[in-house]
Amino acid sequence: QVQLVESGGGSVQAGASLKLSCTASGYTGSNNCMGWFRRGPGKEREGVATIFTADGDTMYANSVKGRFTISQDNAKNTLYLQMNALNPEDTAMYYCAAGTCAGGWWSVGLSSYAYNYWGQGTQVTVSS
């Protein structure tokens, strides 16, 4: 079992930055990928960013490319999401996830079905 705990959310003005953290505990060795997902008000859950844990390769949704950066600190078992130039469309509950990404990380890395473990989420609210 893997436990994931997110932190770092908050309420900010448009244009501000936030950095989310996700600390993993339990047996994490079988997870090939980790990712950040979000669900905005009245919206479907969407994949925001993913990282292939073995080599640190990353992939982003088009909506956040160039503004968000996903990274990992293996020594601390922690995943990060640096979010810059936030806008009201980024308002959502943000979830950390870990999984095997069976089927090929490049193909499924931003798909929620590729992940087995989920955190409880941290709220990000961006006002204009």
PDB file of C-alpha atoms in Angstrom:
ATOM      1  CA  GLN A   1       0.000   0.000   0.000  1.00  0.00           C
ATOM      2  CA  VAL A   2       1.067   3.541  -0.741  1.00  0.00           C
ATOM      3  CA  GLN A   3      -0.176   6.585   1.125  1.00  0.00           C
ATOM      4  CA  LEU A   4      -0.048   9.990  -0.508  1.00  0.00           C
ATOM      5  CA  VAL A   5      -0.516  13.283   1.309  1.00  0.00           C
ATOM      6  CA  GLU A   6      -0.728  16.580  -0.563  1.00  0.00           C
ATOM      7  CA  SER A   7      -0.044  20.033   0.814  1.00  0.00           C
ATOM      8  CA  GLY A   8       0.594  23.557  -0.395  1.00  0.00           C
ATOM      9  CA  GLY A   9      -2.760  24.587  -1.794  1.00  0.00           C
ATOM     10  CA  GLY A  10      -4.340  27.925  -1.049  1.00  0.00           C
ATOM     11  CA  SER A  11      -6.120  30.996  -2.344  1.00  0.00           C
ATOM     12  CA  VAL A  12      -4.130  33.376  -4.522  1.00  0.00           C
ATOM     13  CA  GLN A  13      -4.597  36.182  -7.014  1.00  0.00           C
ATOM     14  CA  ALA A  14      -4.206  35.650 -10.729  1.00  0.00           C
ATOM     15  CA  GLY A  15      -0.567  35.741 -11.762  1.00  0.00           C
ATOM     16  CA  ALA A  16       0.687  34.316  -8.474  1.00  0.00           C
ATOM     17  CA  SER A  17       2.618  31.105  -7.887  1.00  0.00           C
ATOM     18  CA  LEU A  18       2.083  28.107  -5.643  1.00  0.00           C
ATOM     19  CA  LYS A  19       4.096  24.963  -5.024  1.00  0.00           C
ATOM     20  CA  LEU A  20       2.270  21.765  -4.172  1.00  0.00           C
ATOM     21  CA  SER A  21       3.940  18.881  -2.406  1.00  0.00           C
ATOM     22  CA  CYS A  22       2.983  15.225  -2.174  1.00  0.00           C
ATOM     23  CA  THR A  23       4.696  12.978   0.342  1.00  0.00           C
ATOM     24  CA  ALA A  24       4.551   9.251  -0.288  1.00  0.00           C
ATOM     25  CA  SER A  25       4.865   6.516   2.316  1.00  0.00           C
ATOM     26  CA  GLY A  26       4.554   2.759   2.254  1.00  0.00           C
ATOM     27  CA  TYR A  27       5.955   0.548  -0.500  1.00  0.00           C
ATOM     28  CA  THR A  28       6.592   2.867  -3.453  1.00  0.00           C
ATOM     29  CA  GLY A  29       9.037   0.708  -5.389  1.00  0.00           C
ATOM     30  CA  SER A  30       6.504  -0.704  -7.848  1.00  0.00           C
ATOM     31  CA  ASN A  31       5.261   2.675  -9.050  1.00  0.00           C
ATOM     32  CA  ASN A  32       6.673   3.660 -12.431  1.00  0.00           C
ATOM     33  CA  CYS A  33       4.958   6.996 -12.604  1.00  0.00           C
ATOM     34  CA  MET A  34       3.541   9.738 -10.451  1.00  0.00           C
ATOM     35  CA  GLY A  35       1.281  12.531 -11.476  1.00  0.00           C
ATOM     36  CA  TRP A  36      -0.844  15.506 -10.590  1.00  0.00           C
ATOM     37  CA  PHE A  37      -4.500  15.631 -11.520  1.00  0.00           C
ATOM     38  CA  ARG A  38      -7.155  18.235 -10.896  1.00  0.00           C
ATOM     39  CA  ARG A  39     -10.899  18.567 -10.861  1.00  0.00           C
ATOM     40  CA  GLY A  40     -12.344  22.022 -11.245  1.00  0.00           C
ATOM     41  CA  PRO A  41     -15.914  23.021 -10.366  1.00  0.00           C
ATOM     42  CA  GLY A  42     -18.280  21.295 -12.756  1.00  0.00           C
ATOM     43  CA  LYS A  43     -15.424  19.742 -14.698  1.00  0.00           C
ATOM     44  CA  GLU A  44     -14.067  16.266 -15.287  1.00  0.00           C
ATOM     45  CA  ARG A  45     -10.848  15.213 -13.609  1.00  0.00           C
ATOM     46  CA  GLU A  46      -7.895  15.930 -15.866  1.00  0.00           C
ATOM     47  CA  GLY A  47      -4.260  14.970 -15.864  1.00  0.00           C
ATOM     48  CA  VAL A  48      -2.041  17.994 -15.354  1.00  0.00           C
ATOM     49  CA  ALA A  49       1.494  16.640 -15.197  1.00  0.00           C
ATOM     50  CA  THR A  50       3.243  13.313 -14.872  1.00  0.00           C
ATOM     51  CA  ILE A  51       6.762  12.092 -14.227  1.00  0.00           C
ATOM     52  CA  PHE A  52       8.362   8.765 -15.078  1.00  0.00           C
ATOM     53  CA  THR A  53      10.048   7.964 -11.799  1.00  0.00           C
ATOM     54  CA  ALA A  54      12.980   5.981 -13.186  1.00  0.00           C
ATOM     55  CA  ASP A  55      14.490   8.762 -15.279  1.00  0.00           C
ATOM     56  CA  GLY A  56      12.555  11.899 -14.370  1.00  0.00           C
ATOM     57  CA  ASP A  57      11.013  12.346 -17.795  1.00  0.00           C
ATOM     58  CA  THR A  58       7.977  14.629 -17.674  1.00  0.00           C
ATOM     59  CA  MET A  59       4.814  15.308 -19.605  1.00  0.00           C
ATOM     60  CA  TYR A  60       2.215  18.078 -19.284  1.00  0.00           C
ATOM     61  CA  ALA A  61      -1.291  18.909 -20.322  1.00  0.00           C
ATOM     62  CA  ASN A  62      -1.367  21.627 -22.970  1.00  0.00           C
ATOM     63  CA  SER A  63      -3.294  23.893 -20.611  1.00  0.00           C
ATOM     64  CA  VAL A  64      -0.368  24.117 -18.173  1.00  0.00           C
ATOM     65  CA  LYS A  65       2.660  23.606 -20.393  1.00  0.00           C
ATOM     66  CA  GLY A  66       5.225  26.314 -19.789  1.00  0.00           C
ATOM     67  CA  ARG A  67       3.621  27.378 -16.497  1.00  0.00           C
ATOM     68  CA  PHE A  68       3.727  24.246 -14.330  1.00  0.00           C
ATOM     69  CA  THR A  69       6.731  22.093 -13.475  1.00  0.00           C
ATOM     70  CA  ILE A  70       6.583  18.637 -11.936  1.00  0.00           C
ATOM     71  CA  SER A  71       9.606  17.308 -10.067  1.00  0.00           C
ATOM     72  CA  GLN A  72      10.553  14.627  -7.573  1.00  0.00           C
ATOM     73  CA  ASP A  73      12.908  14.304  -4.647  1.00  0.00           C
ATOM     74  CA  ASN A  74      13.532  10.596  -4.272  1.00  0.00           C
ATOM     75  CA  ALA A  75      15.435  11.017  -1.021  1.00  0.00           C
ATOM     76  CA  LYS A  76      12.368  12.614   0.558  1.00  0.00           C
ATOM     77  CA  ASN A  77       9.785  10.479  -1.297  1.00  0.00           C
ATOM     78  CA  THR A  78       8.177  13.732  -2.327  1.00  0.00           C
ATOM     79  CA  LEU A  79       6.586  14.915  -5.539  1.00  0.00           C
ATOM     80  CA  TYR A  80       6.214  18.604  -6.338  1.00  0.00           C
ATOM     81  CA  LEU A  81       4.195  20.765  -8.663  1.00  0.00           C
ATOM     82  CA  GLN A  82       5.463  24.298  -9.149  1.00  0.00           C
ATOM     83  CA  MET A  83       2.632  26.398 -10.555  1.00  0.00           C
ATOM     84  CA  ASN A  84       3.369  29.828 -12.002  1.00  0.00           C
ATOM     85  CA  ALA A  85       1.225  32.440 -13.702  1.00  0.00           C
ATOM     86  CA  LEU A  86      -1.912  30.989 -12.168  1.00  0.00           C
ATOM     87  CA  ASN A  87      -5.253  32.021 -13.612  1.00  0.00           C
ATOM     88  CA  PRO A  88      -8.851  31.439 -12.484  1.00  0.00           C
ATOM     89  CA  GLU A  89      -9.126  28.452 -14.841  1.00  0.00           C
ATOM     90  CA  ASP A  90      -6.574  26.681 -12.627  1.00  0.00           C
ATOM     91  CA  THR A  91      -9.008  26.696  -9.706  1.00  0.00           C
ATOM     92  CA  ALA A  92      -9.505  23.069  -8.727  1.00  0.00           C
ATOM     93  CA  MET A  93      -8.857  20.348  -6.220  1.00  0.00           C
ATOM     94  CA  TYR A  94      -5.411  18.984  -7.020  1.00  0.00           C
ATOM     95  CA  TYR A  95      -4.634  15.324  -6.453  1.00  0.00           C
ATOM     96  CA  CYS A  96      -1.370  13.445  -6.347  1.00  0.00           C
ATOM     97  CA  ALA A  97      -1.323   9.937  -7.783  1.00  0.00           C
ATOM     98  CA  ALA A  98       1.078   7.019  -8.098  1.00  0.00           C
ATOM     99  CA  GLY A  99       0.849   4.006 -10.338  1.00  0.00           C
ATOM    100  CA  THR A 100       2.431   1.545 -12.708  1.00  0.00           C
ATOM    101  CA  CYS A 101       1.317   3.301 -15.903  1.00  0.00           C
ATOM    102  CA  ALA A 102       0.877  -0.093 -17.511  1.00  0.00           C
ATOM    103  CA  GLY A 103       0.428   0.281 -21.226  1.00  0.00           C
ATOM    104  CA  GLY A 104       3.241   2.733 -21.689  1.00  0.00           C
ATOM    105  CA  TRP A 105       3.830   5.952 -19.787  1.00  0.00           C
ATOM    106  CA  TRP A 106       3.868   8.097 -22.925  1.00  0.00           C
ATOM    107  CA  SER A 107       0.429   6.821 -23.814  1.00  0.00           C
ATOM    108  CA  VAL A 108      -1.305   6.702 -20.433  1.00  0.00           C
ATOM    109  CA  GLY A 109       0.679   8.996 -18.157  1.00  0.00           C
ATOM    110  CA  LEU A 110      -2.017  11.698 -18.080  1.00  0.00           C
ATOM    111  CA  SER A 111      -4.876   9.219 -17.774  1.00  0.00           C
ATOM    112  CA  SER A 112      -6.326   8.587 -14.333  1.00  0.00           C
ATOM    113  CA  TYR A 113      -6.890   4.869 -14.992  1.00  0.00           C
ATOM    114  CA  ALA A 114      -3.113   4.348 -15.083  1.00  0.00           C
ATOM    115  CA  TYR A 115      -2.840   5.167 -11.385  1.00  0.00           C
ATOM    116  CA  ASN A 116      -3.542   2.949  -8.415  1.00  0.00           C
ATOM    117  CA  TYR A 117      -3.040   5.285  -5.470  1.00  0.00           C
ATOM    118  CA  TRP A 118      -4.478   8.710  -4.802  1.00  0.00           C
ATOM    119  CA  GLY A 119      -4.141  11.388  -2.187  1.00  0.00           C
ATOM    120  CA  GLN A 120      -7.013  13.281  -0.590  1.00  0.00           C
ATOM    121  CA  GLY A 121      -6.361  16.437  -2.558  1.00  0.00           C
ATOM    122  CA  THR A 122      -5.426  20.041  -1.844  1.00  0.00           C
ATOM    123  CA  GLN A 123      -7.565  22.971  -2.951  1.00  0.00           C
ATOM    124  CA  VAL A 124      -6.205  25.702  -5.188  1.00  0.00           C
ATOM    125  CA  THR A 125      -8.345  28.785  -5.721  1.00  0.00           C
ATOM    126  CA  VAL A 126      -7.283  31.575  -8.066  1.00  0.00           C
ATOM    127  CA  SER A 127      -9.203  34.818  -8.116  1.00  0.00           C
ATOM    128  CA  SER A 128      -9.072  37.470 -10.817  1.00  0.00           C
TER     129      SER A 128
END
